[in-house]
Short mmCIF file of C-alpha atoms in Angstrom, two decimals:
data_model
loop_
_atom_site.label_atom_id
_atom_site.label_comp_id
_atom_site.label_asym_id
_atom_site.label_seq_id
_atom_site.Cartn_x
_atom_site.Cartn_y
_atom_site.Cartn_z
CA UNK G 1 104.51 82.51 89.88
CA UNK G 2 105.97 84.44 86.97
CA UNK G 3 108.35 82.64 84.66
CA UNK G 4 111.22 84.47 82.96
CA UNK G 5 110.81 85.63 79.39
CA UNK G 6 113.73 83.42 78.32
CA UNK G 7 112.03 80.33 79.75
CA UNK G 8 108.76 81.18 78.03
CA UNK G 9 110.53 81.64 74.70
CA UNK G 10 112.34 78.33 75.18
CA UNK G 11 109.04 76.51 75.74
CA UNK G 12 107.46 78.18 72.69
CA UNK G 13 110.55 77.33 70.60
CA UNK G 14 110.07 73.68 71.55
CA UNK G 15 106.50 73.91 70.22
CA UNK G 16 107.74 75.43 66.97
CA UNK G 17 110.20 72.54 66.60
CA UNK G 18 107.34 70.01 66.67
CA UNK G 19 106.67 69.26 70.33
CA UNK G 20 102.98 69.03 71.23
CA UNK G 21 101.37 71.03 74.04
CA UNK G 22 101.00 67.86 76.13
CA UNK G 23 104.62 66.84 75.59
CA UNK G 24 105.89 70.33 76.42
CA UNK G 25 103.70 70.49 79.51
CA UNK G 26 105.07 67.17 80.76
CA UNK G 27 108.69 67.97 79.85
CA UNK G 28 108.72 71.44 81.42
CA UNK G 29 106.34 70.50 84.27
CA UNK G 30 103.76 73.10 83.28
CA UNK G 31 100.05 73.16 82.66
CA UNK G 32 99.02 72.90 78.99
CA UNK G 33 96.74 75.89 79.60
CA UNK G 34 99.71 77.96 80.72
CA UNK G 35 101.57 77.13 77.52
CA UNK G 36 98.51 77.99 75.42
CA UNK G 37 98.26 81.35 77.19
CA UNK G 38 101.93 82.00 76.50
CA UNK G 39 101.35 81.18 72.83
CA UNK G 40 98.76 83.99 72.73
CA UNK G 41 100.82 86.45 74.79
CA UNK G 42 104.50 85.82 75.55
CA UNK G 43 105.07 88.84 77.79
CA UNK G 44 103.54 88.90 81.26
CA UNK G 45 101.03 91.58 82.15
CA UNK G 46 102.60 94.62 83.75
CA UNK G 47 99.51 96.77 84.22
CA UNK G 48 95.92 96.20 85.25
CA UNK G 49 92.98 96.50 82.89
CA UNK G 50 91.12 98.64 85.41
CA UNK G 51 92.22 100.70 88.35
CA UNK G 52 91.66 99.18 91.79
CA UNK G 53 88.70 100.64 93.62
CA UNK G 54 89.11 101.29 97.29
CA UNK G 55 86.90 102.81 99.93
CA UNK G 56 88.80 105.53 101.79
CA UNK G 57 89.33 104.55 105.42
CA UNK G 58 88.42 107.95 106.82
CA UNK G 59 85.14 108.05 104.88
CA UNK G 60 84.17 104.58 106.08
CA UNK G 61 85.12 105.31 109.70
CA UNK G 62 83.05 108.49 109.59
CA UNK G 63 80.10 106.55 108.16
CA UNK G 64 80.39 103.94 110.94
CA UNK G 65 80.40 106.70 113.58
CA UNK G 66 77.39 108.46 112.06
CA UNK G 67 75.39 105.27 111.41
CA UNK G 68 76.62 102.65 113.89
CA UNK G 69 73.72 100.22 113.44
CA UNK G 70 73.41 100.21 109.65
CA UNK G 71 73.71 97.11 107.52
CA UNK G 72 76.51 96.71 105.00
CA UNK G 73 74.13 97.06 102.06
CA UNK G 74 73.03 100.44 103.44
CA UNK G 75 76.64 101.62 103.73
CA UNK G 76 77.31 100.35 100.22
CA UNK G 77 74.38 102.34 98.88
CA UNK G 78 75.59 105.52 100.62
CA UNK G 79 79.24 105.08 99.59
CA UNK G 80 78.37 103.96 96.05
CA UNK G 81 80.15 100.60 96.18
CA UNK G 82 79.35 96.91 96.66
CA UNK G 83 78.41 95.07 99.85
CA UNK G 84 81.48 92.91 99.38
CA UNK G 85 83.66 96.01 99.16
CA UNK G 86 82.22 97.28 102.45
CA UNK G 87 82.80 93.86 104.03
CA UNK G 88 86.47 93.78 103.00
CA UNK G 89 87.06 97.40 104.02
CA UNK G 90 85.52 96.83 107.47
CA UNK G 91 87.59 93.68 107.86
CA UNK G 92 90.73 95.58 106.84
CA UNK G 93 89.99 98.18 109.53
CA UNK G 94 89.27 95.52 112.15
CA UNK G 95 85.66 96.61 112.61
CA UNK G 96 83.21 93.89 113.54
CA UNK G 97 79.68 95.15 114.11
CA UNK G 98 77.47 92.98 116.25
CA UNK G 99 73.82 93.86 116.24
CA UNK G 100 72.07 94.93 119.42
CA UNK G 101 68.69 93.27 119.06
CA UNK G 102 67.02 95.95 121.15
CA UNK G 103 67.87 98.58 118.52
CA UNK G 104 67.81 96.38 115.44
CA UNK G 105 65.84 97.56 112.46
CA UNK G 106 64.85 94.04 111.45
CA UNK G 107 63.20 92.83 114.66
CA UNK G 108 61.06 94.59 117.19
CA UNK G 109 61.64 93.95 120.90
CA UNK G 110 58.54 91.74 121.15
CA UNK G 111 59.59 89.50 118.26
CA UNK G 112 63.24 89.19 119.29
CA UNK G 113 62.46 87.86 122.74
CA UNK G 114 64.66 90.49 124.37
CA UNK G 115 63.00 92.31 127.20
CA UNK G 116 64.20 95.61 128.54
CA UNK G 117 63.12 94.60 132.06
CA UNK G 118 65.46 92.78 134.42
#
């Protein structure tokens, strides 16, 4: 929640008039840490320090079509991003990949207990 600039200045004025951080926090129903942060920087942040990084949807969808059985870390390596970024992008697109143990790279058919015979 962002507090108005007038309210922030009022709290800081109370500090200048002799109120302690603890007293101001209790009086204004704020966290002492919040007041200390305001003391360092009165104005709220309006811009980000870094630009947000996003994985383009069309690039990710194309990658999923070309490599349907790849792990997220493999996609991350190809798309030059993090595994967590791939996870969130797939979740945003509603893609949930379930492994088919018969074609899995991590287990062979003998080890997985899946037989191709009915």
